[in-house]
Structures are given as C-alpha cells and as structure tokens.
Amino acid sequence: RESPAGSPGGGVGAGSSQEKPPPGGPSECGAAQGSCGGLLQQLVEEGRRIPESVAQTYSHLNIVGLVGSIDNDFCGTDMTIGTDSALHRIMEVIDAITTTAQSHQRTFVLEVMGRHCGYLALVSALASGADWLFIPESPPEDGWENFMCERLGETRSRGSRLNIIIIAEGAIDRHGKPITSTYVKDLVVQRLGFDTRVTVLGHVQRGGTPSAFDRVLSSKMGMEAVMALLEATPDTPACVVSLSGNQNVRLPLMECVQVTKDVQKAMDEKRFDEAIQLRGRSFETNWNIYKMLAHQKVSQEKSNFSVAILNVGAPAAGMNAAVRSAVRTGISQGHKVYIIHDGFEGLAKGQIHEVNWHDVAGWLGRGGSMLGTKRTLPKTCLEKIVENVRAYNIQALLVIGGFEAYEGVLQLVEARSQYEELCFVMCVIPATISNNVPGTDFSLGSDTAVNAAMESCDRIKQSASGTKRRVFIVETMGGYCGYLSTVTGIAVGADAAYVFEDPFTIHDLKANVEHLTDKMKTDIQRGLVLRNEKSHEHYTTEFLYNLYSSEGRGIFDCRTNVLGHLQQGGAPTPFDRNYGTKLGVKAMLWMSDKLRQSYRKGRVFANSADSACVIGLRKKTVAFSPVTELQKVTDFEHRMPQEQWWLDLRLMLKMLANYQISLTEYVPGKMEHVTRRTLSIEKGF
C-alpha cells in the first residue's frame, strides 16, 4: 500500500496485499526493503507520474507481517490468528456428535481443514480423545486398514458406544495417495458392520465469533506490529510478529517463509519424520502425546511405584483432562495409580481407589471435577493423611487445583521434618479460573472462564443496541487477582477494568465518567465497565453504579451485572483441554524421573526443594518451580504472585479504549531467528 501523505516510510505489511506483484515476485520484494527504492526509480525512468522527490521520500518500505490462518501452518509462531477460533468450532461439533453417537452407538468420521498441515486435526484428536487420526505430516504405515479396524473393534468390545475418527482434508498414505473420509467410512462399514457417518466440517471452521484467545492474540500482535514499524530503520529487515510461549517476538519474514517451504519439501520427498520436526517441537510433542494416550500399550515392566492424584479448591475446566492424561501416562510408565476423591479431606478419610486405563475414558470434554474437590488444607487433618500415605504406600502425589493446591503442597513440604512419610515426590498443576497461582502464566480453567465472561459481555453489549446511551457495569470473579477482568476487558472492548493490582482513586473514576460522557457524543453510544470483585474495599459495584448513574444523568443511564459462577464455564475450551492434557503428561513424566532418582535401599526418600514443584508455562517454556522458592514471591494475604505478567496488557486495554497513554512503558518484542535449533525448543502451546 502507498504511504499516506505526511508519513514517510509508512506501510504495514500485515494483512495487506498488492494487486500486481512487483518484478521478481513477492519473496524478492519482501527479502530486502532496498528493492522498493529500485522499483520506484524504475517508475520514475518510465515516466509513470512519480517525481524524483517522491521516489526519494519513499525510498524504502518497512514491512511487518501478522499471520492469519486457521491451519497454524506458518513456521516460527506457536499460534496463528484464527486457529483457536477454528478449534472452538470443531470441538463444538465433536461435543454435539459425541452425544448422538453414544445414544445411537455409532462411529463418526470427521473431516477437518488443513490441506497441507494437520494441526487442526491433531489438536482436535488430542482434545477429544479420538480413536484414530490421519494427518498429512505422518501418513499411516502400510496395512493401516487392518490396524484401525482392530482398534475400533477392541474399543467396541469393551462396551464403548462411540468411535471417532478424525481426518485432515490433506491426509495421504505412505505412497502419496489421498485418504478420503468416504473411503474410511466404507472400510469401517464393510469390515466391522458399524453404523458409520461422515461429517465434513468445511468452512464452518472459518466462521463464528472469534474466541477470547484470538481476540487478545490479534490485539497484542497488532500493537507489536505498529511498534515494530515505528522503531524500524531503512536497514531493518522485513519481519513477522509471532507468539513464542507467552511472549511476542519478531522474526525475519524470509527465514519463516523458507522453513515453511522446507516442511512442504520434506513431505513431497516423503521425509515425514523431518516434516514433523520442522513443524516445531510443540507439534511433535502433541503428536507423541496423542499416540501415547489414544491406545493402551502393555507396559514392559512394573515400576512398583504408587502415584496418587487429587483435585483441590474450586472446580475448573481442564481438571479432568489433566487427570485423564496423568492416569494414562502413569499406567504406561508401569506405576500403580490411585485417584483420591474430595481433595486432601478425601485423602484423610481414605477415599482412595486404584484406577485403570479405561476408567478415565470420556473425561476430556467434561467440565468441573470428576474426582470432586474441596478447599480443605492438609494442616487440619495431617495425621490422618500420613496414616493413609503409609497404608497405601503413596510415593508421589499429583495435586491439581488453585491456590489451595499450592498452599497444601507447601504445608506437606513443611511437615516433612515431622513426618518422614511425607518425603515423597509432589507436583502441582495450577487449575483455577482466577489464574492466581505462582509459578505459571496460565492456570487451567482461566481460558474457559475468560470465554464464558466474554460471551456474557457480548450479549450484554448487544442488548444495548436498541437502547442508546447506556453504560453497563459488570462484576467478574477472581478474588484479588484482576486477570479475568483485564483479559475479558480486552476481548470485549471494555472502556475500563478496575482491578486490585492497579490502584485507582476517585480522580480516576471521574476521568472514566468524563470519557464515557464524551463517547456518548459519538456513533458508539454504549459503554462497558468491568470490575474485579475485590478490586477495592469501598468502591464496590453498587458504589460505581450510583456514581455513574448520578454523574451520567441526562447523558446515559446505567445497569449492573454480576457474572458470578457462570464464569466457571461448562465444557472446557480447546486450549484448556490441550493444555491440561500436556501438563498431565509432563507432570507424570517428571514425577517418574524424580521417583527413580530418589529410590534408594528399597524405598523412595525425597526431601530436596526440587522434589515438590509447580508446573506451568513461564514466558516461553513449560517449567517446574519448587514451591519453597515460589514462597518468596507470593503474596499470601491476597493469594496471588507478587508480580503479575498480565499487568503489561493494561496499557493496551487503555489504548484500545481510546485513552491518551504513554508508550514509554511498552515492552517491545525482541528480534530473534528461526533455525532448526529454535524449532526444537519446546513451547507451552
């Protein structure tokens, strides 16, 4: 696009295109900004109405790209804009199909998009527990028809009333021959006689309301792209804004394009293992986890270790996905796996049961906690807990829950000096809608909660379309942690979001009211203000309603909504299912390693700081943080970390609400490079 007058060197490559590519093709144009000056000089020489002065003013073109693709097929970024929303559409269909398939005892073949990339199919299969999966990056071995039918027959013989087969539209066999959904359906009908249906999702995956993750991701990337342009010089290479774990990074555009081309080249040359590696470590990990969890393999040897799993705190979406993957991973490692009902209280009362592979089938899409969960902390029943740990010979404990889970494990660690039985391996998987557990950027359930709050706010805003000049004040959950309010505010375009971590005064409230008063003079005559439930002791939701109603009298009227427990959501989002599954696997593998390391003289003895950790995504990677070290950076009075990464998002929230802000506090992404080594680093998503 041509730069507007008065802005030399302007132009955003993100989402823009040219009607006719310049000589040399688009890759040549993007490779170096110097070519822009050469093209302009050519137009001057050809007399195309471009004066020499204009050609010199616009002698270079800075390009920054944002990738929008539901296929997530661009190398260098963990997620492309649109992928999460597409996964939402797919999982909605799978959840609906699961209901009808179970009632009619049917097999369903689902064809999803992804002609050259199997990401959508892979994550959908991982998040739904599909029986079989076809992706173009890893064609099945010859004779797969027999293996697949045997697998389906096994699951049906165990009493399963549902079989799901997911196939990417570009699926092929080892010889490059397409595998179609119709062929798979006919195969199942002819060999097994199962009632089988085909569902081709098609372009429904591209439509619908964007998910909260996509709204926040695209907002962050858009702001980063503009900042990259403002900082660019004539020598700055064309770059693309990418997501690495939980961080924005800038990558050279042509490096990303080259690696993306290398993936297709590897597939064309039937180097399929290399193609999966080039997709990135996260893709490869997803593939390996799916293969491990989809079908039980006979463990080569028993480990003689006993591992227990329990949930603590309020129910959160994704808990069941984490329990399912942890149970199956533990069994595949040869461990004896126990599940404990009703948290630490259940452990004290002996509500402990051994579980097998098939006991957790169908748990992935279930909301809440199938194990039951309570807020009871260990110190209230420590002796009984120790008795049952001894009785069941529990050598490792996986605790899935919110701040109580972290606090509970910390209490068990502190009691090790008093009870030798507590010198075992412990791990916490953070799971709470409040996202207030130290040691992680994201807790299980927070994505589902943000989507639930976002959908409610979307409806609230829509209700104002027939009534002009109205302001809604919406109260969200989260305790003292303002994550829900802030991220939901970005996702729904809120005018303000009041949180405890960002103190506000009556002067701030006055400025917000004046801002809304000015807004009512524009075409958008409605407002939305979010308030975290414990953002201020005195400035309650009722106080804000009275203040806004009084100050806005004659200009706008007010309404309040308290979202309450609907924020806990129903079925988990694809993000929480996938994230919970990965955390469950990684936590169990980590505990297995720790068990082997701490096994001495016929028993497990683990009392070092790194034997009790919180697992979570921290910036770019999934990490394990000892609970005793996290104690130093935790605000126990307000039940949250002392430093919150998402506070940086509040600058963007205010900017998008059209407030005058200073960008001096903005932390820009760093320029990095895309190589096979960087692709091999495992990211959080």
XYZ file of C-alpha atoms in Angstrom:
685
model
C 0.000 0.000 0.000
C 1.121 3.515 -0.675
C 2.102 5.570 2.323
C -0.366 8.306 3.263
C 0.804 11.845 2.750
C 2.832 13.180 5.603
C 4.052 9.766 6.833
C 7.276 8.957 5.009
C 8.309 5.346 5.053
C 4.933 4.184 6.354
C 3.161 0.980 5.467
C 2.100 -2.160 7.282
C 2.561 -5.464 5.540
C 0.213 -7.154 7.972
C -2.905 -8.262 6.133
C -2.170 -6.091 3.079
C -1.537 -7.173 -0.483
C -0.703 -5.670 -3.842
C -2.864 -6.164 -6.913
C 0.177 -6.975 -9.068
C 3.373 -8.306 -7.512
C 6.477 -6.356 -8.488
C 9.122 -7.851 -10.781
C 10.948 -10.667 -9.086
C 7.896 -11.945 -7.195
C 6.676 -11.327 -3.644
C 9.570 -13.177 -1.998
C 12.065 -10.893 -3.684
C 10.060 -7.859 -2.646
C 9.962 -8.985 0.978
C 13.600 -10.011 1.082
C 15.019 -6.503 1.183
C 13.500 -3.066 1.550
C 16.112 -1.700 -0.828
C 14.202 -3.231 -3.732
C 11.370 -0.751 -3.086
C 13.654 2.152 -3.971
C 14.732 0.339 -7.131
C 11.124 -0.193 -8.189
C 10.273 3.467 -7.610
C 13.322 4.552 -9.613
C 12.156 2.309 -12.434
C 8.739 4.035 -12.370
C 10.442 7.452 -12.469
C 12.515 6.436 -15.501
C 9.428 5.094 -17.247
C 7.599 8.382 -16.639
C 4.801 6.870 -14.519
C 3.887 10.224 -12.920
C 6.205 9.753 -9.947
C 8.561 12.711 -9.461
C 12.120 12.139 -8.326
C 11.393 13.886 -4.995
C 8.597 11.427 -4.170
C 10.797 8.469 -5.063
C 13.483 9.732 -2.688
C 10.997 10.405 0.139
C 9.624 6.863 -0.064
C 12.904 5.203 -0.870
C 12.312 2.316 1.491
C 9.322 0.307 2.660
C 9.209 -1.276 6.118
C 7.198 -4.488 6.240
C 5.776 -6.194 9.316
C 3.574 -9.243 8.908
C 0.861 -10.828 11.036
C -0.137 -14.377 10.159
C -3.851 -15.060 9.942
C -4.546 -18.702 9.164
C -6.764 -21.295 10.811
C -4.315 -24.021 9.723
C -1.482 -22.813 12.008
C 0.901 -23.769 9.205
C 3.414 -20.911 9.444
C 6.725 -21.931 10.988
C 8.105 -19.727 13.739
C 4.923 -18.986 15.675
C 3.133 -21.174 18.200
C -0.304 -19.975 17.100
C -1.589 -18.054 14.098
C -4.574 -15.728 14.324
C -7.780 -17.706 13.794
C -6.541 -21.160 14.815
C -8.058 -21.125 18.303
C -11.446 -19.964 16.972
C -11.410 -22.767 14.384
C -10.684 -25.270 17.163
C -13.692 -23.898 19.063
C -15.953 -24.625 16.067
C -14.512 -28.127 15.691
C -14.891 -29.009 19.370
C -18.470 -27.716 19.427
C -19.287 -30.152 16.623
C -17.397 -33.034 18.245
C -19.164 -32.473 21.588
C -22.532 -32.485 19.821
C -21.630 -35.587 17.832
C -20.425 -37.356 20.978
C -23.913 -37.082 22.457
C -25.717 -38.514 19.440
C -23.049 -41.155 18.781
C -23.335 -42.522 22.320
C -27.107 -42.694 22.173
C -27.102 -44.452 18.780
C -23.827 -46.429 19.185
C -22.257 -45.013 16.048
C -18.876 -44.389 14.507
C -18.212 -40.897 13.164
C -15.597 -39.893 10.614
C -14.871 -36.150 10.921
C -13.023 -34.336 8.166
C -11.429 -31.061 9.224
C -9.493 -28.457 7.281
C -5.738 -28.436 6.878
C -4.803 -29.398 3.336
C -1.057 -29.338 3.969
C -0.961 -29.030 7.760
C -2.508 -31.422 10.257
C -2.528 -29.080 13.259
C -6.320 -28.714 13.491
C -6.846 -32.467 13.156
C -4.078 -33.255 15.646
C -5.218 -30.901 18.407
C -8.873 -31.841 17.843
C -7.978 -35.512 18.238
C -5.922 -34.731 21.344
C -8.753 -32.656 22.842
C -11.490 -35.204 22.081
C -9.687 -38.498 22.665
C -10.330 -39.654 19.095
C -9.743 -43.337 18.361
C -7.809 -42.763 15.128
C -6.174 -39.805 13.393
C -4.934 -39.070 9.883
C -2.594 -36.094 9.255
C -0.534 -35.330 6.119
C 2.761 -34.982 8.067
C 2.664 -38.605 9.262
C 0.916 -40.981 6.855
C -0.022 -44.361 8.368
C 2.091 -47.435 7.732
C 1.043 -49.855 5.014
C -1.721 -52.142 6.251
C -3.230 -49.392 8.392
C -6.712 -50.524 7.408
C -6.263 -53.720 9.421
C -4.782 -51.927 12.441
C -7.535 -49.309 12.513
C -10.346 -51.864 12.306
C -8.737 -53.950 15.046
C -8.509 -50.869 17.280
C -12.148 -49.896 16.688
C -13.265 -53.484 17.300
C -11.371 -53.585 20.605
C -12.950 -50.400 21.944
C -16.436 -51.530 20.914
C -15.938 -54.948 22.558
C -15.123 -53.195 25.863
C -18.531 -51.559 25.809
C -17.703 -48.239 24.158
C -20.712 -46.825 22.332
C -18.696 -44.230 20.468
C -15.864 -44.228 17.934
C -14.427 -41.026 16.495
C -12.004 -40.924 13.575
C -10.553 -37.514 12.672
C -9.036 -36.940 9.261
C -7.320 -33.848 7.863
C -8.535 -33.000 4.368
C -4.980 -33.402 3.031
C -4.377 -36.847 4.572
C -2.332 -39.237 2.418
C -0.837 -42.707 2.713
C 2.885 -43.552 2.506
C 2.714 -43.564 -1.308
C 1.082 -40.123 -1.599
C -2.392 -41.482 -2.340
C -5.188 -39.403 -0.714
C -7.103 -40.968 2.178
C -10.685 -39.713 1.971
C -13.360 -39.679 4.650
C -15.658 -41.666 2.350
C -13.036 -44.402 1.920
C -12.549 -44.662 5.694
C -16.320 -44.819 6.276
C -16.819 -47.566 3.668
C -13.922 -49.503 5.191
C -15.486 -49.482 8.675
C -18.916 -50.449 7.336
C -17.632 -53.296 5.188
C -15.190 -54.825 7.680
C -16.911 -54.178 11.017
C -20.525 -53.531 10.092
C -20.642 -50.472 12.379
C -23.264 -47.780 11.766
C -20.938 -45.062 10.449
C -21.491 -41.431 9.456
C -19.261 -38.848 7.776
C -19.215 -35.197 8.860
C -17.248 -32.745 6.726
C -16.914 -29.536 8.719
C -15.770 -27.389 5.781
C -15.881 -23.617 6.014
C -17.850 -23.589 9.246
C -14.380 -23.721 10.833
C -13.608 -20.259 9.454
C -16.747 -18.612 10.792
C -18.419 -17.784 14.066
C -17.441 -15.458 16.853
C -13.683 -15.168 17.474
C -12.525 -16.816 20.686
C -11.083 -14.778 23.547
C -7.604 -16.153 22.843
C -7.768 -14.952 19.226
C -9.101 -11.524 20.188
C -6.303 -10.955 22.690
C -3.644 -12.520 20.447
C -4.538 -10.372 17.437
C -4.714 -7.244 19.597
C -1.255 -7.928 21.071
C 0.212 -8.715 17.666
C -1.356 -5.665 16.054
C 0.103 -3.356 18.667
C 3.506 -5.057 18.414
C 3.442 -4.702 14.609
C 2.869 -0.944 14.777
C 5.608 -0.568 17.384
C 7.963 -2.548 15.137
C 7.192 -0.167 12.264
C 7.732 2.905 14.428
C 11.130 1.577 15.531
C 12.195 0.435 12.041
C 15.051 1.979 10.083
C 15.839 1.679 6.351
C 18.100 -1.272 7.245
C 15.516 -3.172 9.312
C 14.623 -6.465 7.587
C 11.012 -7.407 6.919
C 9.723 -9.230 9.965
C 6.696 -11.120 11.191
C 5.243 -10.801 14.691
C 4.989 -14.239 16.281
C 3.949 -15.886 19.513
C 6.574 -17.848 21.433
C 5.067 -19.409 24.545
C 3.537 -16.326 26.154
C 5.837 -13.768 24.522
C 5.630 -11.621 21.410
C 8.751 -11.976 19.259
C 9.810 -10.559 15.914
C 11.199 -12.994 13.364
C 12.768 -12.304 9.950
C 9.968 -12.895 7.453
C 12.062 -14.691 4.868
C 13.534 -17.116 7.426
C 9.995 -18.145 8.422
C 8.921 -18.467 4.795
C 11.950 -20.621 3.983
C 11.362 -23.046 6.879
C 7.655 -23.247 5.974
C 8.667 -24.191 2.424
C 11.113 -26.770 3.829
C 8.216 -28.546 5.556
C 6.347 -28.988 2.280
C 9.535 -30.061 0.507
C 10.183 -32.726 3.162
C 6.629 -34.021 2.768
C 6.922 -34.078 -1.038
C 10.132 -36.093 -0.696
C 8.465 -38.445 1.841
C 10.791 -37.384 4.687
C 7.855 -37.394 7.101
C 9.774 -37.563 10.397
C 11.700 -34.469 9.350
C 8.476 -32.706 8.341
C 7.080 -33.174 11.844
C 10.299 -31.845 13.387
C 10.220 -28.796 11.119
C 6.672 -28.044 12.268
C 8.234 -27.354 15.659
C 8.689 -29.146 18.949
C 5.139 -28.365 20.134
C 3.634 -30.064 17.081
C 5.913 -33.058 17.570
C 5.033 -33.257 21.276
C 1.307 -33.118 20.501
C 1.749 -35.982 18.040
C 3.710 -38.120 20.503
C 1.221 -37.449 23.326
C -1.714 -38.380 21.110
C -0.090 -41.678 20.152
C 0.658 -42.466 23.801
C -2.809 -41.643 25.173
C -5.051 -42.898 22.354
C -4.379 -46.597 22.895
C -3.059 -48.580 25.840
C 0.233 -50.317 25.245
C 1.234 -53.158 27.528
C 3.858 -51.837 29.929
C 7.090 -53.777 29.577
C 7.663 -53.882 33.320
C 6.020 -52.791 36.543
C 7.770 -49.947 38.319
C 6.477 -50.816 41.841
C 5.864 -47.087 42.379
C 2.480 -45.861 43.654
C 1.215 -42.470 42.481
C -1.898 -40.658 43.729
C -3.889 -37.860 42.066
C -6.350 -35.442 43.689
C -8.109 -32.126 42.996
C -8.181 -29.175 45.416
C -10.065 -25.882 45.504
C -12.935 -24.758 43.299
C -13.736 -26.793 40.151
C -12.029 -25.536 36.981
C -12.373 -26.599 33.356
C -9.437 -28.727 32.247
C -9.015 -30.564 35.558
C -10.472 -33.760 34.100
C -8.241 -33.568 31.023
C -5.184 -33.316 33.287
C -6.336 -36.248 35.461
C -7.023 -38.414 32.385
C -3.625 -37.819 30.796
C -1.783 -38.193 34.109
C -3.542 -41.501 34.861
C -2.792 -42.953 31.438
C 0.805 -41.728 31.462
C 1.341 -43.220 34.914
C -0.066 -46.570 33.793
C 2.092 -46.525 30.650
C 5.104 -45.969 32.945
C 4.168 -49.111 34.876
C 3.044 -47.320 38.066
C 0.122 -48.203 40.307
C -2.142 -45.128 40.014
C -4.660 -44.072 42.687
C -7.327 -41.391 42.406
C -8.499 -39.579 45.533
C -11.976 -38.094 45.847
C -12.700 -34.774 47.603
C -9.143 -33.462 47.798
C -6.995 -33.571 50.949
C -10.089 -34.304 53.007
C -10.663 -37.444 50.927
C -7.012 -38.424 51.409
C -7.502 -38.148 55.188
C -10.717 -40.191 55.061
C -9.243 -42.914 52.866
C -11.360 -42.178 49.755
C -8.602 -43.704 47.645
C -9.171 -46.066 44.708
C -6.848 -47.684 42.211
C -7.723 -46.697 38.639
C -7.117 -48.323 35.270
C -6.751 -47.021 31.726
C -10.405 -47.180 30.712
C -11.809 -45.686 33.927
C -10.945 -42.188 32.660
C -12.366 -42.611 29.138
C -14.684 -39.761 28.151
C -13.309 -37.327 30.751
C -11.705 -34.876 28.312
C -14.760 -32.810 27.460
C -16.291 -32.811 30.926
C -16.321 -29.563 32.882
C -15.749 -29.241 36.620
C -14.066 -32.021 38.584
C -14.970 -35.686 38.181
C -12.932 -36.513 41.312
C -14.739 -33.967 43.439
C -12.810 -31.156 45.041
C -12.772 -29.330 48.381
C -10.824 -26.416 49.830
C -9.653 -28.321 52.960
C -5.925 -27.860 53.617
C -3.658 -30.660 54.937
C -2.801 -28.989 58.280
C -6.367 -29.617 59.508
C -6.005 -33.402 59.143
C -2.279 -34.036 58.833
C -2.007 -37.177 60.976
C -4.788 -38.997 59.116
C -3.190 -38.029 55.791
C 0.115 -39.512 56.967
C -1.663 -42.724 58.055
C -3.192 -43.226 54.604
C 0.041 -42.312 52.816
C 1.668 -45.089 54.829
C -1.214 -47.540 54.358
C -1.336 -47.160 50.563
C 2.435 -46.683 50.226
C 1.949 -43.464 48.221
C 5.326 -42.356 46.860
C 4.230 -39.455 44.638
C 1.302 -37.061 44.783
C -0.082 -35.003 41.890
C -2.271 -32.138 43.110
C -4.461 -30.342 40.551
C -6.090 -27.145 41.762
C -5.868 -23.465 42.576
C -4.083 -21.511 45.291
C -5.181 -24.139 47.865
C -3.284 -26.793 45.882
C -0.088 -24.744 46.045
C -0.637 -23.914 49.728
C -1.461 -27.540 50.553
C 1.711 -28.923 48.981
C 3.719 -26.230 50.764
C 2.231 -27.405 54.092
C 3.121 -31.022 53.301
C 6.701 -29.999 52.478
C 6.994 -28.039 55.727
C 5.735 -31.100 57.646
C 8.464 -33.371 56.229
C 10.681 -32.706 59.243
C 7.906 -34.053 61.479
C 6.667 -36.925 59.286
C 9.159 -38.963 57.285
C 6.261 -40.454 55.263
C 5.833 -37.080 53.553
C 9.289 -37.268 51.995
C 7.846 -38.218 48.627
C 7.591 -36.531 45.213
C 4.922 -33.831 44.810
C 3.746 -31.769 41.856
C 1.078 -29.074 41.473
C -0.821 -28.469 38.238
C -2.397 -24.987 38.611
C -6.127 -25.123 37.855
C -8.275 -22.108 38.748
C -10.329 -19.551 36.863
C -8.631 -16.782 38.869
C -5.184 -17.538 37.390
C -3.585 -16.586 40.717
C -1.168 -19.487 41.309
C 2.524 -18.518 41.408
C 4.891 -20.314 39.039
C 2.776 -20.128 35.895
C 1.432 -17.556 33.445
C -1.715 -19.590 32.763
C -3.780 -21.817 35.052
C -6.134 -24.479 33.763
C -9.674 -23.132 33.547
C -8.761 -19.467 33.067
C -9.226 -19.627 29.270
C -12.672 -21.215 29.661
C -13.580 -18.586 32.268
C -12.494 -15.683 30.036
C -14.543 -17.101 27.141
C -17.608 -17.506 29.388
C -17.278 -13.920 30.646
C -16.651 -12.659 27.108
C -19.767 -14.353 25.729
C -21.851 -12.838 28.531
C -20.441 -9.359 27.905
C -21.059 -9.737 24.150
C -24.734 -10.387 24.881
C -24.866 -7.513 27.355
C -23.422 -5.132 24.752
C -25.849 -6.407 22.132
C -28.785 -5.679 24.445
C -27.765 -2.014 24.368
C -28.094 -1.795 20.592
C -31.785 -0.959 20.928
C -31.238 1.447 23.821
C -28.839 4.279 23.136
C -26.626 5.927 25.716
C -26.329 3.093 28.201
C -23.363 2.021 30.347
C -23.054 -1.485 31.809
C -21.040 -2.190 34.959
C -20.102 -5.873 35.080
C -18.560 -7.610 38.094
C -16.226 -10.551 37.483
C -14.752 -13.174 39.823
C -11.065 -13.668 40.575
C -10.641 -12.756 44.232
C -7.916 -10.132 44.453
C -6.439 -11.199 41.103
C -7.590 -8.995 38.222
C -6.627 -11.337 35.363
C -10.227 -12.188 34.418
C -11.317 -8.544 34.344
C -8.315 -7.361 32.352
C -8.255 -10.058 29.677
C -12.045 -10.090 29.314
C -11.915 -6.298 29.020
C -9.509 -6.555 26.077
C -11.609 -9.284 24.450
C -14.863 -7.290 24.617
C -13.508 -3.765 24.127
C -14.301 -2.503 27.636
C -13.966 1.173 28.452
C -12.338 0.406 31.811
C -11.442 -2.557 34.008
C -10.907 -1.953 37.714
C -8.503 -4.362 39.433
C -6.782 -4.536 42.815
C -3.252 -4.646 41.340
C -3.685 -1.327 39.527
C -4.869 1.049 42.306
C -7.444 3.657 41.327
C -8.819 6.744 43.060
C -11.904 8.931 42.806
C -9.974 11.057 40.289
C -9.611 8.013 38.020
C -13.325 7.275 38.350
C -14.108 10.904 37.474
C -11.900 10.671 34.368
C -13.665 7.450 33.310
C -17.098 9.046 33.659
C -15.986 12.062 31.607
C -14.530 9.722 28.991
C -17.871 7.897 28.681
C -19.726 11.197 28.544
C -17.620 12.219 25.535
C -18.100 8.769 23.989
C -21.882 9.171 24.062
C -21.490 12.086 21.649
C -20.058 9.716 19.030
C -21.717 6.988 16.960
C -20.988 4.332 19.623
C -23.476 5.267 22.314
C -22.858 2.489 24.794
C -20.228 1.686 27.390
C -18.941 -1.325 29.276
C -17.002 -1.180 32.541
C -15.604 -4.277 34.269
C -14.856 -4.524 37.974
C -12.972 -7.322 39.672
C -14.897 -8.481 42.753
C -12.187 -7.401 45.243
C -10.667 -4.518 43.326
C -11.460 -2.006 46.082
C -12.846 -2.248 49.593
C -15.067 0.837 49.314
C -15.598 1.379 45.576
C -17.999 -1.529 45.271
C -20.102 -2.428 42.231
C -23.063 -0.711 43.888
C -20.955 2.407 44.524
C -19.842 2.516 40.883
C -23.441 2.122 39.741
C -24.562 5.027 41.921
C -21.618 7.190 40.850
C -22.047 6.555 37.126
C -25.843 6.938 37.352
C -25.556 10.254 39.170
C -22.785 11.748 37.030
C -24.293 10.474 33.793
C -27.843 11.664 34.485
C -29.316 13.136 31.329
C -26.418 11.749 29.236
C -26.536 7.979 29.808
C -28.187 5.511 32.161
C -26.598 2.560 33.970
C -27.158 -1.146 34.509
C -25.206 -3.677 36.588
C -24.499 -7.379 36.060
C -22.730 -9.778 38.414
C -21.496 -12.694 36.304
C -20.892 -14.956 39.295
C -20.247 -18.667 38.917
C -21.198 -18.868 35.247
C -17.560 -17.884 34.680
C -16.511 -21.391 35.712
C -17.892 -22.351 32.319
C -19.339 -25.579 31.018
C -17.288 -27.713 28.646
C -13.584 -26.788 28.644
C -12.246 -24.783 25.703
C -9.829 -26.469 23.261
C -6.993 -24.522 24.898
C -7.776 -25.888 28.380
C -8.256 -29.444 27.086
C -4.972 -29.379 25.198
C -3.059 -27.523 27.923
C -4.440 -29.810 30.654
C -3.534 -32.900 28.649
C 0.049 -31.708 28.110
C 0.525 -30.653 31.738
C -0.814 -34.003 32.984
C 1.643 -35.910 30.786
C 4.634 -33.691 31.591
C 3.905 -33.718 35.330
C 3.671 -37.514 35.447
C 6.847 -37.996 33.398
C 8.660 -35.535 35.680
C 7.431 -37.370 38.800
C 8.506 -40.698 37.278
C 12.043 -39.356 36.803
C 12.111 -37.989 40.356
C 10.874 -41.323 41.739
C 13.693 -43.192 40.026
C 16.257 -40.630 41.198
C 15.107 -40.753 44.835
C 14.734 -44.543 45.084
C 17.336 -45.885 47.487
C 17.574 -49.082 49.525
C 14.143 -50.287 48.536
C 12.237 -47.060 49.253
C 11.592 -43.550 47.962
C 13.078 -40.728 50.012
C 12.664 -37.237 48.515
C 13.149 -34.179 50.701
C 15.065 -31.772 48.462
C 13.473 -28.499 47.375
C 13.141 -29.643 43.762
C 11.113 -32.726 44.732
C 7.961 -30.607 45.230
C 7.239 -28.283 42.303
C 4.592 -26.291 40.458
C 4.449 -26.987 36.719
C 3.393 -24.160 34.433
C 4.047 -22.047 31.374
C 6.575 -19.346 32.223
C 7.217 -16.940 29.356
C 8.389 -19.259 26.563
C 8.528 -22.742 28.030
C 6.873 -25.125 30.459
C 8.934 -25.163 33.656
C 8.980 -26.761 37.125
C 9.356 -24.336 40.046
C 9.980 -25.564 43.641
C 7.133 -24.493 45.947
C 9.608 -23.335 48.596
C 11.241 -20.922 46.135
C 7.860 -19.603 44.962
C 7.070 -18.853 48.610
C 9.426 -15.871 48.389
C 7.490 -14.281 45.512
C 3.956 -14.971 46.775
C 1.510 -12.556 48.388
C -0.250 -14.959 50.788
C -2.551 -12.282 52.203
C -4.134 -11.652 48.802
C -3.470 -15.169 47.450
C -1.520 -14.349 44.302
C 2.012 -13.807 42.944
C 3.722 -10.574 43.934
C 4.365 -9.767 40.261
C 1.740 -10.329 37.570
C 2.855 -10.576 33.927
C -0.547 -9.602 32.546
C -0.373 -6.097 34.075
C 1.555 -5.169 30.911
C -1.683 -5.824 28.981
C -3.456 -2.979 30.778
C -1.560 -0.428 28.696
C -3.139 -1.955 25.592
C -6.567 -2.055 27.277
C -6.446 1.699 27.892
C -5.108 2.408 24.413
C -7.907 0.393 22.771
C -10.461 2.272 24.896
C -9.130 5.483 23.297
C -7.395 6.945 26.337
C -4.280 9.051 25.917
C -1.377 6.860 27.061
C 2.396 6.967 27.110
C 4.147 4.168 25.224
C 7.359 4.596 27.193
C 6.247 1.697 29.439
C 5.627 -0.627 26.490
C 7.973 -3.627 26.404
C 8.659 -4.443 22.730
C 9.312 -7.940 21.420
C 12.878 -8.884 20.544
C 14.143 -9.810 17.100
C 15.032 -13.499 17.023
C 15.905 -16.015 14.319
C 14.247 -19.174 13.054
C 16.530 -22.172 12.805
C 16.184 -25.898 13.271
C 17.608 -25.433 16.752
C 14.994 -22.862 17.768
C 12.251 -25.056 16.319
C 13.421 -27.900 18.548
C 12.788 -25.857 21.718
C 9.515 -26.936 23.252
C 6.959 -24.181 23.806
C 3.905 -24.076 26.014
C 1.157 -24.426 23.454
